[in-house]
Amino acid sequence: MSKKFAVEKIRKDNFLRILSTETLPYETPIIHSNDGLVKNLKSDNNNEIYKFICSTIIKPQKLGPTTPYKYKIRKSTTELRTLALVHPASQIRFMDFYEKYAHLMCYYCSFSSFSIRAPYKIASTFYYKNLWQNISEFKRGAVTTIKNDELSRHSSSYFAYKGHDRLFKFYNSRDFLNIEKDFGIFLSLDVSKCFDSIYTHSIAWATKTKPHTKENLKITTTFGQIFDGLMQQSNHNETNGIVIGPEISRIFAEIIFQRIDWTVEHRLLEMPNPIINNKNYTIRRYVDDIFIFAKNKADINVIAEIYTEELARFNLYVNRNKVVEYARPFFSTKSRVITESNSAINAFSDNFLESRENNERLSPKQIYNPQKLTKSFIDDIKTICSSNGVDYDQVSSYIISAITNRIKKLINITTNSGIDHPAHYSNALDVLIEVQFFFYTTAPSVSASYKLATSMILVSRFTKKYLPIHNPTINQRIFELTSQLLTGDLIYYKSTTRNFVYLEALNIVLASSELGDECRLPSAILNALLSDHSSYYDLMSCLYYIKNETTYADTKIVIERRLDYLLRDLSQIPTDAEKACILLDSLSCPYLDMPRKKKFVQRLYRDLGQKVPTDEQIGGFLKKALTMPWFINWTEIDLLNMLEKKELKEVY
């Protein structure tokens, strides 16, 4: 086993882990997870109100269509992307589906020779990077006990996958080099609005063929029809489009694309002049990105035409504006920019960081002019972007991620006797954080927010332990950069679109809670993140940050009024994902007053036509609820653990 990775065993019969890896979007606030849901499902709580909540919200006997909490995040500076948090009851049904049909899901993902990311078996082990293991001393112990270990060390997916977990790994692979050696032309196709366009009934066509399905409409118990029904039920019975975000949606799409791949390959073989895979052409497909490689232009045009036809049979269409053709060498603008940026990052790092222990650790050198060093690197990246005609969006996330990895190596101290040259460490960390904030400010993204948040927390905790004299200065600098970020250009990205969630800002706000009471953000920044349309993630993130601090009394009133409004009618809570999550997290929140939570419980019973419990029963339940969080652990959460799980589950 490589020293860069460690292996962890997984219990295959632990189906509850499906709720941690398969049913949530990747892009959520740092504090949000299904850990509490999993823990509560395993509990033997006999409280009558708890059992009522479970029987009406979490595991109802009869479950009709549910409405997901749909929220929008920034896809680019000009586009938004809609994601969905599925109702907890629907997530439970997905879990049951996996338990029953996991092997069939893998079977239907085994037809294609083109796919470079597909599940092939239930995972029994997973690998995690030693960069996280080596900095475990900076994690807080509250959620890393043996009892909760399975909650803090998730596998990245319920299934083991063949191929590549990230597209850039394909471009850097030996497979790609071999393809370029054998084929001279490369055509890239992109499916337009893929998940929004998928017709749920097409899963049955993919698993049985379209004519067979239409001839047997009365049969509703096949794998494809059950999967179809689940996807509809989780999305308010919609048949056009599937929820975007959860891993299960990607598997749903993969099964459909597997059928398309298989059909394309066989159609090409059956032509009068057969076009043979791995001889005349080859194809690699990564979810809905299709890469066609061939030896001549005539073949590649035929292949693209047939692939486009097969997509259309499933109501999927190629985005003509994103069709790109390359001749050898296969080097796209983005690849060139990343390659050049990587060289610039290495040169920048070599100026003040020395490699140790086969590059597992870094140690700092003296920095004579930090400002000059920082400016020189930024100018190098500017030149790269300018000469390639791209903006910072193309490199920002990559740079932030690369620097986060260097920070992890820099703080990987192997001695308990202190460190030499503490000022060198302080200056190096200051330079790295400064660069990260610059590129994040110019081109923020949700994935980059997790990396920057990780750096902020690690630097603060490291300096507190090893550089206590420098810690106040470092924390103050991070606070200043955070304030500049949240009051500068980033704030103008905020959209007035309903259910827009400003995750790029919220995650940095949450990470800044690590800086201590002396570095609390002004109320004005929190207020700017809230609006009359604030939804679940905005409200809970801001409430988590302000807690019971009297400084934020006015902000808290705004949050409470919005919660009261959203929970004014609970009759739809068995099917409304946002209301369900808001109610459950509100009841376990120690920062909301007991009379308000009592009112929510009473309203829940009344709106569902049930007898309201006594005040004593409600009081006993609410006291117990404080120790049983659902999706946000209000008092024991360690943000660093949450960020580690984010990295394991990194979106593709």
XYZ file of C-alpha atoms in Angstrom:
652
model
C 0.000 0.000 0.000
C 1.332 3.450 -0.910
C 2.419 5.638 2.000
C 0.115 8.306 0.663
C -2.978 6.290 1.489
C -4.392 4.172 4.299
C -7.109 1.564 4.096
C -10.257 1.278 6.183
C -12.609 -1.709 6.376
C -16.351 -1.262 5.874
C -19.191 -3.371 7.189
C -21.189 -4.372 4.129
C -24.320 -4.996 6.187
C -24.354 -1.432 7.535
C -27.029 -0.144 5.158
C -27.484 3.056 7.152
C -24.252 4.344 5.618
C -26.231 4.720 2.396
C -27.815 7.784 4.002
C -24.365 9.318 4.406
C -22.999 8.632 0.938
C -25.853 8.275 -1.546
C -28.807 10.515 -0.743
C -27.372 13.981 -0.016
C -25.917 16.571 -2.400
C -22.218 17.325 -2.055
C -22.795 21.076 -2.005
C -24.273 21.734 1.440
C -23.222 23.904 4.389
C -20.277 22.442 6.311
C -22.483 21.749 9.322
C -25.130 19.734 7.448
C -25.078 15.929 7.284
C -27.207 12.847 7.935
C -25.115 11.767 10.928
C -27.863 12.621 13.408
C -30.512 10.922 11.284
C -28.436 7.735 11.206
C -27.801 7.852 14.945
C -31.472 8.453 15.748
C -32.589 5.584 13.525
C -30.350 3.291 15.553
C -31.626 4.551 18.903
C -34.223 2.837 21.081
C -35.921 6.051 22.195
C -39.417 5.225 23.451
C -40.575 8.806 23.930
C -44.110 9.051 22.485
C -43.497 12.377 20.709
C -40.269 11.062 19.199
C -42.083 7.959 17.967
C -44.853 10.171 16.523
C -42.280 12.251 14.619
C -40.646 9.105 13.247
C -43.964 7.600 12.167
C -45.127 10.769 10.405
C -41.930 12.326 9.027
C -39.081 9.803 8.939
C -40.655 6.389 8.353
C -44.365 6.780 7.568
C -46.281 3.599 6.808
C -47.791 5.113 3.668
C -45.580 7.453 1.688
C -46.829 9.387 -1.293
C -44.879 11.849 -3.426
C -42.550 14.148 -1.486
C -41.304 17.617 -2.400
C -37.515 18.086 -2.168
C -35.920 21.232 -0.820
C -34.565 22.757 -4.021
C -31.932 25.419 -3.724
C -29.710 27.244 -6.164
C -25.978 27.784 -6.025
C -23.611 29.590 -8.357
C -22.405 27.484 -11.278
C -20.412 30.365 -12.738
C -20.477 34.137 -12.560
C -23.479 34.145 -14.922
C -25.260 30.822 -14.253
C -27.004 29.163 -11.320
C -27.356 25.446 -10.645
C -30.368 23.899 -8.914
C -29.731 21.121 -6.381
C -32.160 19.092 -4.287
C -32.243 17.830 -0.720
C -34.645 14.902 -0.738
C -37.223 14.454 2.042
C -35.882 12.196 4.853
C -38.688 9.672 4.248
C -37.720 9.392 0.577
C -34.079 8.977 1.567
C -35.116 6.020 3.726
C -36.871 4.497 0.723
C -33.712 4.928 -1.344
C -31.809 3.122 1.395
C -34.278 0.223 1.270
C -33.925 0.133 -2.544
C -30.143 -0.139 -2.269
C -30.430 -2.922 0.299
C -32.634 -4.935 -2.054
C -31.236 -4.061 -5.485
C -27.568 -3.081 -5.011
C -26.299 -6.039 -7.049
C -28.731 -5.308 -9.893
C -27.612 -1.661 -9.900
C -24.052 -2.858 -10.452
C -25.204 -5.333 -13.108
C -26.937 -2.637 -15.164
C -23.805 -0.497 -14.870
C -21.632 -3.232 -16.402
C -22.806 -3.100 -20.036
C -20.625 -0.271 -21.287
C -17.006 -0.485 -22.344
C -16.955 3.317 -22.630
C -17.752 4.437 -19.090
C -14.855 5.620 -16.923
C -16.854 5.961 -13.717
C -19.359 3.256 -12.814
C -20.150 1.188 -9.699
C -19.144 -2.452 -9.954
C -19.547 -3.872 -6.435
C -20.523 -2.992 -2.880
C -17.523 -1.361 -1.229
C -15.725 -3.356 1.457
C -12.830 -0.973 1.977
C -12.013 2.629 1.245
C -8.853 4.662 1.104
C -8.233 7.966 2.784
C -5.302 10.286 2.376
C -2.648 10.337 5.072
C -2.690 14.125 4.839
C -5.868 13.956 6.939
C -4.580 11.174 9.196
C -1.386 13.076 9.932
C -3.259 16.159 11.146
C -5.697 14.248 13.344
C -4.229 15.990 16.406
C -6.055 19.147 15.329
C -9.462 17.466 15.409
C -11.614 17.826 18.457
C -12.471 14.626 20.303
C -16.205 15.101 20.787
C -17.241 13.218 17.666
C -14.272 10.905 17.169
C -14.891 8.462 19.995
C -14.952 4.745 19.219
C -18.729 4.805 19.628
C -19.129 7.349 16.863
C -16.191 6.287 14.714
C -18.389 4.958 11.916
C -20.045 8.370 11.718
C -16.770 10.225 11.333
C -15.058 7.837 8.899
C -17.434 7.382 6.026
C -16.570 5.698 2.807
C -16.939 8.047 -0.121
C -19.656 5.863 -1.645
C -21.674 2.755 -0.899
C -20.218 1.185 -4.039
C -16.687 0.632 -5.235
C -16.182 2.337 -8.608
C -14.135 1.451 -11.630
C -12.332 4.135 -13.578
C -11.706 7.628 -12.263
C -13.437 9.526 -9.477
C -12.520 12.866 -11.017
C -12.362 13.821 -14.684
C -8.941 15.466 -14.449
C -7.507 12.090 -13.392
C -8.523 10.665 -16.747
C -6.662 13.419 -18.582
C -3.583 12.654 -16.480
C -3.834 8.886 -16.856
C -1.810 6.364 -18.845
C -5.063 5.413 -20.583
C -5.341 8.912 -22.051
C -1.721 8.812 -23.260
C -2.265 5.452 -24.926
C -5.399 6.729 -26.647
C -3.535 9.758 -27.970
C -0.825 7.456 -29.272
C -3.366 5.355 -31.231
C -5.940 7.930 -32.367
C -5.347 11.307 -33.972
C -8.711 13.057 -33.584
C -10.614 13.817 -30.387
C -14.241 15.062 -30.297
C -15.874 16.144 -27.032
C -19.689 16.091 -26.649
C -21.684 17.505 -23.758
C -25.314 16.588 -23.030
C -27.413 19.699 -22.532
C -29.129 19.957 -19.130
C -28.744 16.220 -18.690
C -30.388 15.627 -15.292
C -33.101 18.194 -15.989
C -33.926 16.393 -19.250
C -33.929 12.766 -18.129
C -37.360 11.196 -18.495
C -37.781 8.895 -15.483
C -39.597 6.219 -17.530
C -36.463 5.858 -19.643
C -34.838 3.793 -16.883
C -37.286 1.036 -17.806
C -36.353 1.428 -21.483
C -32.672 1.160 -20.563
C -33.144 -2.010 -18.528
C -35.695 -3.748 -20.789
C -35.901 -1.821 -24.096
C -38.544 0.738 -24.923
C -40.925 -1.509 -26.959
C -40.943 -4.177 -24.247
C -41.770 -1.609 -21.565
C -44.627 -0.077 -23.555
C -46.085 -3.518 -24.241
C -46.086 -4.343 -20.527
C -47.319 -1.129 -18.937
C -49.432 -3.009 -16.394
C -46.340 -4.669 -14.920
C -44.983 -2.356 -12.213
C -42.624 -4.599 -10.280
C -39.523 -4.716 -12.479
C -36.254 -3.158 -11.309
C -36.546 -0.309 -13.822
C -40.157 0.497 -12.945
C -39.466 0.479 -9.202
C -36.440 2.754 -9.685
C -38.560 5.000 -11.919
C -41.250 5.204 -9.240
C -38.755 6.103 -6.524
C -37.216 8.929 -8.547
C -40.656 10.307 -9.311
C -41.848 9.970 -5.732
C -38.807 11.851 -4.415
C -39.428 14.714 -6.844
C -43.138 15.474 -6.387
C -44.112 12.858 -8.979
C -42.259 14.656 -11.767
C -41.386 12.455 -14.751
C -39.372 15.076 -16.648
C -36.091 15.562 -14.852
C -34.603 13.952 -11.755
C -33.295 15.505 -8.546
C -29.784 16.847 -8.933
C -27.113 16.299 -6.318
C -27.457 12.871 -4.682
C -25.225 10.015 -5.820
C -28.278 7.872 -6.512
C -29.283 10.278 -9.285
C -25.906 9.812 -10.952
C -26.331 6.040 -10.824
C -29.821 6.411 -12.332
C -28.295 8.421 -15.185
C -25.367 6.002 -15.521
C -27.696 3.056 -16.136
C -29.365 4.977 -18.976
C -26.030 5.988 -20.501
C -24.758 2.414 -20.210
C -27.578 1.315 -22.501
C -26.799 4.151 -24.941
C -23.100 3.204 -24.976
C -23.870 -0.456 -25.625
C -26.270 0.370 -28.456
C -23.828 2.760 -30.132
C -21.034 0.192 -30.062
C -23.255 -2.490 -31.607
C -24.722 -0.190 -34.256
C -21.219 0.713 -35.393
C -20.305 -2.969 -35.614
C -23.379 -3.747 -37.710
C -22.682 -1.130 -40.396
C -21.820 -2.323 -43.957
C -18.284 -1.157 -43.271
C -17.998 -1.883 -39.551
C -16.376 0.706 -37.310
C -14.719 -1.346 -34.594
C -14.104 -0.239 -31.012
C -10.424 -0.066 -30.029
C -9.430 -0.445 -33.683
C -11.041 2.384 -35.666
C -12.125 4.418 -32.655
C -12.600 4.402 -28.915
C -14.941 6.312 -26.598
C -14.616 7.382 -22.984
C -17.639 8.726 -21.145
C -17.600 10.429 -17.762
C -21.248 10.737 -16.604
C -22.674 12.969 -19.378
C -19.348 14.063 -20.905
C -18.605 12.001 -24.014
C -15.121 11.818 -25.526
C -14.797 10.248 -28.974
C -11.375 9.350 -30.372
C -10.854 8.136 -33.948
C -8.229 7.799 -36.676
C -10.021 9.854 -39.309
C -12.607 12.604 -39.518
C -15.115 10.545 -41.512
C -15.365 7.904 -38.775
C -15.591 10.431 -35.971
C -18.465 12.217 -37.709
C -20.396 8.951 -38.138
C -19.796 7.983 -34.508
C -20.917 11.381 -33.244
C -24.042 11.227 -35.424
C -25.024 7.774 -34.150
C -24.328 8.739 -30.536
C -26.476 11.841 -30.952
C -29.302 9.734 -32.411
C -29.211 7.291 -29.505
C -29.227 10.141 -27.004
C -32.319 11.565 -28.709
C -34.143 8.237 -28.279
C -33.870 8.915 -24.530
C -34.887 12.575 -24.881
C -31.305 13.733 -24.380
C -29.581 16.200 -26.695
C -26.057 17.391 -27.359
C -25.216 20.995 -26.567
C -23.945 22.117 -29.985
C -22.189 25.133 -28.471
C -19.951 22.852 -26.407
C -18.842 20.448 -29.147
C -15.055 20.716 -29.345
C -12.689 18.929 -31.724
C -8.957 18.495 -31.191
C -6.154 17.088 -33.304
C -3.009 15.719 -31.713
C -1.593 16.879 -29.380
C -4.738 16.653 -27.211
C -4.127 19.668 -25.037
C -7.140 21.833 -24.251
C -6.866 25.408 -23.056
C -7.963 24.354 -19.576
C -5.345 21.590 -19.444
C -2.651 24.004 -20.557
C -3.702 26.584 -17.953
C -3.684 24.008 -15.148
C -0.294 22.636 -16.222
C 1.245 26.105 -16.330
C -0.408 27.057 -13.027
C 0.953 23.924 -11.380
C 4.463 24.890 -12.432
C 3.914 28.384 -11.027
C 2.642 26.958 -7.715
C 5.689 24.699 -7.418
C 8.066 27.562 -8.141
C 6.241 29.780 -5.640
C 6.365 27.088 -2.935
C 10.043 26.328 -3.511
C 10.872 29.932 -2.598
C 9.922 29.422 1.059
C 9.055 25.748 1.661
C 11.410 22.770 1.829
C 10.315 19.187 1.262
C 10.843 16.635 4.019
C 10.246 12.873 4.350
C 9.514 12.137 0.678
C 7.347 15.229 0.414
C 5.086 14.098 3.279
C 6.122 17.178 5.253
C 7.160 20.717 4.459
C 9.277 23.052 6.561
C 9.441 26.831 6.079
C 12.398 28.930 5.081
C 12.859 32.584 5.908
C 10.744 34.982 3.863
C 12.463 38.329 3.411
C 9.643 40.162 1.643
C 6.229 38.429 2.010
C 4.370 41.077 0.020
C 6.766 40.826 -2.920
C 6.577 37.021 -2.858
C 2.779 37.037 -2.881
C 2.518 39.663 -5.619
C 5.032 37.855 -7.817
C 3.008 34.625 -7.683
C -0.285 36.390 -8.378
C 1.323 38.180 -11.328
C 2.526 34.825 -12.701
C -1.032 33.452 -12.579
C -2.365 36.648 -14.174
C 0.074 36.202 -17.031
C -0.953 32.553 -17.517
C -4.657 33.440 -17.594
C -4.132 36.413 -19.873
C -1.968 34.562 -22.401
C -4.540 31.733 -22.597
C -7.575 34.016 -22.766
C -9.254 32.662 -19.614
C -10.345 34.206 -16.331
C -9.589 33.178 -12.754
C -12.555 30.762 -12.725
C -10.367 28.276 -14.628
C -7.601 28.145 -12.002
C -8.912 29.483 -8.702
C -10.218 26.213 -7.219
C -7.113 24.334 -8.329
C -4.777 26.856 -6.693
C -6.769 26.933 -3.451
C -6.761 23.137 -3.273
C -3.014 22.927 -3.973
C -2.269 25.434 -1.231
C -4.532 23.633 1.257
C -2.473 20.494 0.681
C 0.720 22.441 1.337
C -0.714 23.830 4.566
C -1.519 20.270 5.696
C 2.075 19.236 5.034
C 3.487 22.352 6.691
C 1.638 21.766 9.959
C 2.446 18.031 9.988
C 4.757 18.308 12.985
C 6.454 15.084 14.088
C 7.973 16.283 17.378
C 6.426 17.238 20.693
C 9.361 19.402 21.694
C 8.165 22.465 19.874
C 9.295 23.852 16.548
C 12.336 25.746 15.374
C 11.954 29.218 13.896
C 8.300 29.869 14.840
C 8.390 33.158 12.935
C 9.174 31.239 9.726
C 6.048 29.137 10.235
C 3.915 32.163 10.999
C 5.125 34.059 7.928
C 4.701 31.048 5.644
C 1.138 30.412 6.827
C 0.315 34.088 6.465
C 1.521 34.105 2.840
C -0.390 30.919 1.969
C -3.637 32.161 3.512
C -3.259 35.540 1.803
C -2.913 33.890 -1.611
C -5.897 31.626 -0.986
C -8.151 34.530 -0.068
C -7.056 36.473 -3.130
C -8.035 33.728 -5.553
C -11.184 32.852 -3.631
C -12.318 36.469 -3.698
C -11.781 36.729 -7.448
C -13.546 33.441 -8.295
C -15.392 31.796 -5.384
C -16.905 28.320 -5.699
C -18.545 25.904 -3.275
C -15.827 23.244 -3.625
C -13.145 25.874 -3.028
C -15.031 27.090 0.058
C -14.440 23.711 1.705
C -10.706 23.929 0.973
C -10.401 27.497 2.236
C -12.456 26.648 5.338
C -10.110 23.709 6.010
C -7.081 25.994 5.755
C -8.615 28.615 8.049
C -9.394 26.078 10.771
C -6.088 24.217 10.521
C -3.998 27.396 10.624
C -5.918 28.731 13.626
C -5.665 25.474 15.605
C -2.029 24.876 14.661
C -0.875 28.313 15.723
C -2.887 28.083 18.951
C -1.042 24.862 19.869
C 2.443 25.432 18.472
C 2.706 29.204 17.962
C 0.646 30.713 20.818
C 2.425 34.045 20.599
C 1.573 34.342 16.893
C -1.969 32.940 17.159
C -3.773 36.260 17.910
C -2.031 37.927 14.961
C -2.818 35.062 12.570
C -6.444 34.910 13.704
C -6.796 38.659 13.308
C -5.370 38.472 9.790
C -7.786 35.686 8.812
C -10.613 37.738 10.321
C -9.627 40.804 8.283
C -9.436 38.795 5.069
C -12.813 37.199 5.828
C -14.392 40.590 6.488
C -12.944 42.014 3.273
C -14.236 38.997 1.363
C -17.767 39.261 2.756
C -18.061 43.020 2.342
C -16.327 43.290 -1.029
C -17.191 42.082 -4.506
C -18.390 38.701 -3.273
C -21.463 40.237 -1.718
C -22.594 41.466 -5.147
C -22.813 37.894 -6.403
C -25.811 37.441 -4.146
C -28.895 36.620 -6.187
C -32.447 37.713 -5.538
C -33.630 34.383 -6.958
C -35.836 32.498 -4.535
C -34.004 29.698 -2.686
C -30.588 30.909 -3.770
C -28.164 29.713 -1.067
C -24.966 31.677 -0.727
C -22.810 28.680 0.205
C -19.587 30.370 -0.896
C -20.138 32.944 1.847
C -21.906 30.788 4.455
C -19.123 28.201 4.607
C -16.493 30.873 5.202
C -18.685 32.430 7.903
C -18.990 29.024 9.591
C -15.227 28.442 9.415
C -14.566 31.877 10.926
C -16.377 30.760 14.093
C -13.057 29.039 14.922
C -11.312 32.387 15.383
C -12.719 33.107 18.843
C -14.862 35.786 20.431
C -12.349 38.513 19.605
C -12.938 37.917 15.888
C -16.725 37.846 15.638
C -18.136 39.132 12.365
C -20.253 42.307 12.427
C -24.033 41.884 12.471
C -24.236 43.719 9.158
C -22.460 40.836 7.389
C -24.864 38.247 8.797
C -27.854 40.446 7.981
C -26.654 40.807 4.385
C -26.782 37.009 4.023
C -30.413 36.894 5.138
C -33.504 38.112 3.314
C -37.276 37.792 3.225
C -36.727 34.664 1.117
C -34.126 32.992 3.336
C -34.508 29.228 3.325
C -33.363 26.260 5.388
C -29.606 26.408 4.795
C -29.293 30.196 5.216
C -31.252 30.224 8.454
C -29.559 27.267 10.113
C -26.050 28.368 9.137
C -26.520 31.863 10.506
C -28.210 30.539 13.653
C -25.295 28.151 14.206
C -22.857 31.054 13.935
C -24.639 33.563 16.183
C -25.748 31.030 18.832
C -26.978 33.009 21.888
C -24.549 35.903 21.484
C -26.326 39.087 22.575
C -24.389 41.028 19.921
C -26.586 39.378 17.300
C -29.928 39.836 19.059
C -31.489 41.698 16.122
C -30.211 39.118 13.627
C -31.655 36.342 15.742
C -35.064 38.018 15.714
C -34.946 38.059 11.910
C -34.151 34.331 11.879
C -36.851 33.453 14.400
C -39.517 35.377 12.501
C -38.596 33.602 9.285
C -38.701 30.212 11.033
C -42.116 31.049 12.465
C -43.329 31.954 8.984
C -41.988 28.801 7.324
C -43.466 26.594 10.048
C -46.826 28.393 10.263
C -48.557 25.391 8.652
C -47.227 21.890 9.296
C -49.933 19.906 7.544
C -47.547 19.198 4.629
C -44.569 18.236 6.756
C -44.830 14.501 5.930
C -44.048 15.403 2.309
C -42.248 18.794 2.392
C -38.493 18.300 2.787
C -37.636 21.868 3.778
C -40.301 22.051 6.484
C -39.326 18.619 7.809
C -35.649 19.530 8.111
C -36.334 22.964 9.594
C -38.667 21.533 12.228
C -36.370 18.685 13.254
C -33.296 20.912 13.490
C -35.248 23.617 15.325
C -36.484 21.173 17.973
C -32.917 20.052 18.752
C -31.454 23.576 18.649
C -30.359 24.919 22.067
C -30.416 28.505 20.770
C -34.183 28.676 20.209
C -36.400 29.308 23.211
C -38.496 26.510 24.675
C -41.899 28.305 24.303
C -41.312 28.627 20.543
C -40.367 24.960 20.195
C -43.353 23.952 22.328
C -45.568 25.871 19.935
C -44.066 23.985 16.987
C -44.803 20.612 18.600
C -48.382 21.610 19.412
C -48.912 22.857 15.852
C -47.505 19.626 14.416
C -50.110 17.567 16.258
C -52.988 19.920 15.481
C -52.170 20.274 11.790
C -51.962 16.499 11.446
C -55.278 16.071 13.230
C -53.882 14.416 16.358
C -54.458 15.009 20.071
C -51.902 17.473 21.451
C -49.644 16.057 24.224
C -49.602 17.628 27.674
C -47.199 20.418 28.584
C -45.290 17.964 30.750
C -44.918 15.488 27.878
C -43.746 18.212 25.496
C -41.294 19.583 28.056
C -39.779 16.148 28.633
C -39.438 15.553 24.896
C -37.814 18.924 24.209
C -35.259 18.332 26.951
C -34.394 14.980 25.395
C -34.393 16.483 21.872
C -31.381 18.636 22.772
C -29.303 15.458 22.954
C -30.655 13.996 19.692
C -29.730 16.275 16.758
C -30.940 15.359 13.278
C -29.065 17.108 10.444
C -27.100 19.720 12.401
C -25.229 18.844 15.571
C -25.515 22.163 17.328
C -23.073 21.653 20.197
C -20.666 18.760 19.529
C -19.812 19.127 15.876
C -16.191 19.408 14.753
C -16.028 21.370 11.520
C -12.725 19.715 10.619
C -14.310 16.272 10.723
C -17.152 17.503 8.547
C -14.660 18.897 6.038
C -12.755 15.612 5.948
C -15.965 13.816 4.989
C -16.578 16.445 2.313
C -13.198 15.655 0.797
C -13.945 11.921 0.827
C -17.235 12.579 -0.953
C -15.858 15.139 -3.394
C -18.264 15.830 -6.235
C -17.446 14.788 -9.799
